Short mmCIF file of C-alpha atoms in Angstrom, two decimals:
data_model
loop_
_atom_site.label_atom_id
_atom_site.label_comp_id
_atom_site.label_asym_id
_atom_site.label_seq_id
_atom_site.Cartn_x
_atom_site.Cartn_y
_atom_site.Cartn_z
CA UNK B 1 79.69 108.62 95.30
CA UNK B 2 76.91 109.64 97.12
CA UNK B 3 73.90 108.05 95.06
CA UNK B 4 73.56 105.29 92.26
CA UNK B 5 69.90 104.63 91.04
CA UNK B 6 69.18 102.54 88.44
CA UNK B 7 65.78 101.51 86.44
CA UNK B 8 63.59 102.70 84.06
CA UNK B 9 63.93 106.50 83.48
CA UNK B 10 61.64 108.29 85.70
CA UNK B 11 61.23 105.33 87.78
CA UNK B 12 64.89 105.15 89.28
CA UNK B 13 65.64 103.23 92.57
CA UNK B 14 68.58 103.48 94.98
CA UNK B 15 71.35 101.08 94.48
CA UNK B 16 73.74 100.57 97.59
CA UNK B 17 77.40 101.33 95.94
CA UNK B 18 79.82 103.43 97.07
CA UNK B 19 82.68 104.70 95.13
CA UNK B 20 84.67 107.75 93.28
CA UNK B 21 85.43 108.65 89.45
CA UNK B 22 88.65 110.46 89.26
CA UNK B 23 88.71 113.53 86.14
CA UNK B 24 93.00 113.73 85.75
CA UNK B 25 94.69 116.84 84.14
CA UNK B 26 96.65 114.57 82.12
CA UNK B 27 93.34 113.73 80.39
CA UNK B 28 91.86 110.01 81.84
CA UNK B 29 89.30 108.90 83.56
CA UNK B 30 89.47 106.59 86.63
CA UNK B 31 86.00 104.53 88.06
CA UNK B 32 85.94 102.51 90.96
CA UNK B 33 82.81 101.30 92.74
CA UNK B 34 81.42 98.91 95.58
CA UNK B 35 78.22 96.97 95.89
CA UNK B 36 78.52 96.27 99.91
CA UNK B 37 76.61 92.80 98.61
CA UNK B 38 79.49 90.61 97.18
CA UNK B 39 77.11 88.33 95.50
CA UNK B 40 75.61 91.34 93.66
CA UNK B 41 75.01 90.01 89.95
CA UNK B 42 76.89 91.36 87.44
CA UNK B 43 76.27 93.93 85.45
CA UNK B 44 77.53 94.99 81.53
CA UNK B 45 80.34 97.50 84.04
CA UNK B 46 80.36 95.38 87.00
CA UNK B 47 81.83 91.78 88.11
CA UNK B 48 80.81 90.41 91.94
CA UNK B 49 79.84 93.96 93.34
CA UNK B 50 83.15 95.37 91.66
CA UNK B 51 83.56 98.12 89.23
CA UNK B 52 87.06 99.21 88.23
CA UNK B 53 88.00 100.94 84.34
CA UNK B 54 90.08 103.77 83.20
CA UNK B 55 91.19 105.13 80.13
CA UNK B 56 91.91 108.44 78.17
CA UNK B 57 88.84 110.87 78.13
CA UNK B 58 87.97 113.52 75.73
CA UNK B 59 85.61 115.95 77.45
CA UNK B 60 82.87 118.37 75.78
CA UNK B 61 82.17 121.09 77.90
CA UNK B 62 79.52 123.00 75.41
CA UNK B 63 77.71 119.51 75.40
CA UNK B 64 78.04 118.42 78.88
CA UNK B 65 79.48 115.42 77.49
CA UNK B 66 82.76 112.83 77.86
CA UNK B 67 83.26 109.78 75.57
CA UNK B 68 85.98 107.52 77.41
CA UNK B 69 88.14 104.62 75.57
CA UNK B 70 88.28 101.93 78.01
CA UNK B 71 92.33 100.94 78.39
CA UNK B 72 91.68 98.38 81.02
CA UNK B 73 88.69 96.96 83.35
CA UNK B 74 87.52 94.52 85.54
CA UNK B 75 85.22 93.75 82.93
CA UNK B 76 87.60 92.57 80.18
CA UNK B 77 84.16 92.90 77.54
CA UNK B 78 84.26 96.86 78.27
CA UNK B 79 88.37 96.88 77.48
CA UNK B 80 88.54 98.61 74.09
CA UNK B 81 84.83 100.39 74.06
CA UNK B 82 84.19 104.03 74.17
CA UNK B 83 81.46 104.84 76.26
CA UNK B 84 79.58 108.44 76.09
CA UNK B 85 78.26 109.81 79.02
CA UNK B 86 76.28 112.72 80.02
CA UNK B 87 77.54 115.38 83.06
CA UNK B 88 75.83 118.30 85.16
CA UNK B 89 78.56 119.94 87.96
CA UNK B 90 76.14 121.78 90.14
CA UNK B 91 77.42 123.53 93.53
CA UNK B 92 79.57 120.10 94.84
CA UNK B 93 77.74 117.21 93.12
CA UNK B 94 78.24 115.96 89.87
CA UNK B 95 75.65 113.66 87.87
CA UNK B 96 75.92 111.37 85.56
CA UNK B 97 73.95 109.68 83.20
CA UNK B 98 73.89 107.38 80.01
CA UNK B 99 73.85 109.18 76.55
CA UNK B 100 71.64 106.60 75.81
CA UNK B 101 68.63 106.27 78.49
CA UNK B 102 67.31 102.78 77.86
CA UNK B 103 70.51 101.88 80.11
CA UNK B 104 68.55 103.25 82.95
CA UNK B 105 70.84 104.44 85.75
CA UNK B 106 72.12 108.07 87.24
CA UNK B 107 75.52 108.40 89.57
CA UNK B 108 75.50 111.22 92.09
CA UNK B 109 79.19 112.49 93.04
CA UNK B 110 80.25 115.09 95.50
CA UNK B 111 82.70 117.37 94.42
CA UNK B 112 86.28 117.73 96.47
#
């Protein structure tokens, strides 16, 4: 991860986390992140500075979206949710974003 801003849309602000999502051929999706601060609050995807969930992902490349089924989580609330998020691959980074943008945050990978 090389950025994670979060706030209102337009009006994003850098968020100290560092972490990787992991795309598999066999079709999941694997998120782990770090707040450096372990009393971070948490978050709806987050507990103590910790984000951890995986699950199968179905991915729409004409869209430039993925919907993933949570399997299991840190967060037990998220276990059992889809969640659809938005994705732009340009040069090494990939972005993304809520489908819905009252959630108010954008993830900046780099590509390996």
């Amino acid at each position: 991860m090389t950025s994670l801003e979060v706030g209102a849309e337009g009006n994003l602000k850098p968020v100290p986390y560092s972490g990787q999502v992991i795309f598999t051929e066999a079709g999941t999706l694997s998120v782990q992140a770090q707040n450096p601060d372990a009393k971070a609050p948490d978050t709806p995807y987050t507990a103590n500075g910790y984000e951890a969930y995986y699950g199968p992902v179905a991915i729409n490349d004409q869209d430039k979206t993925f919907v993933i089924t949570v399997e299991s989580s840190l967060v037990r609330n998220l276990v059992g949710q889809s969640m659809k998020r938005k994705f732009e691959v340009s040069d090494n980074k990939l972005v993304l974003t809520p489908d819905n943008p009252a959630e108010g945050w954008r993830v900046t990978y780099e590509r390996y």
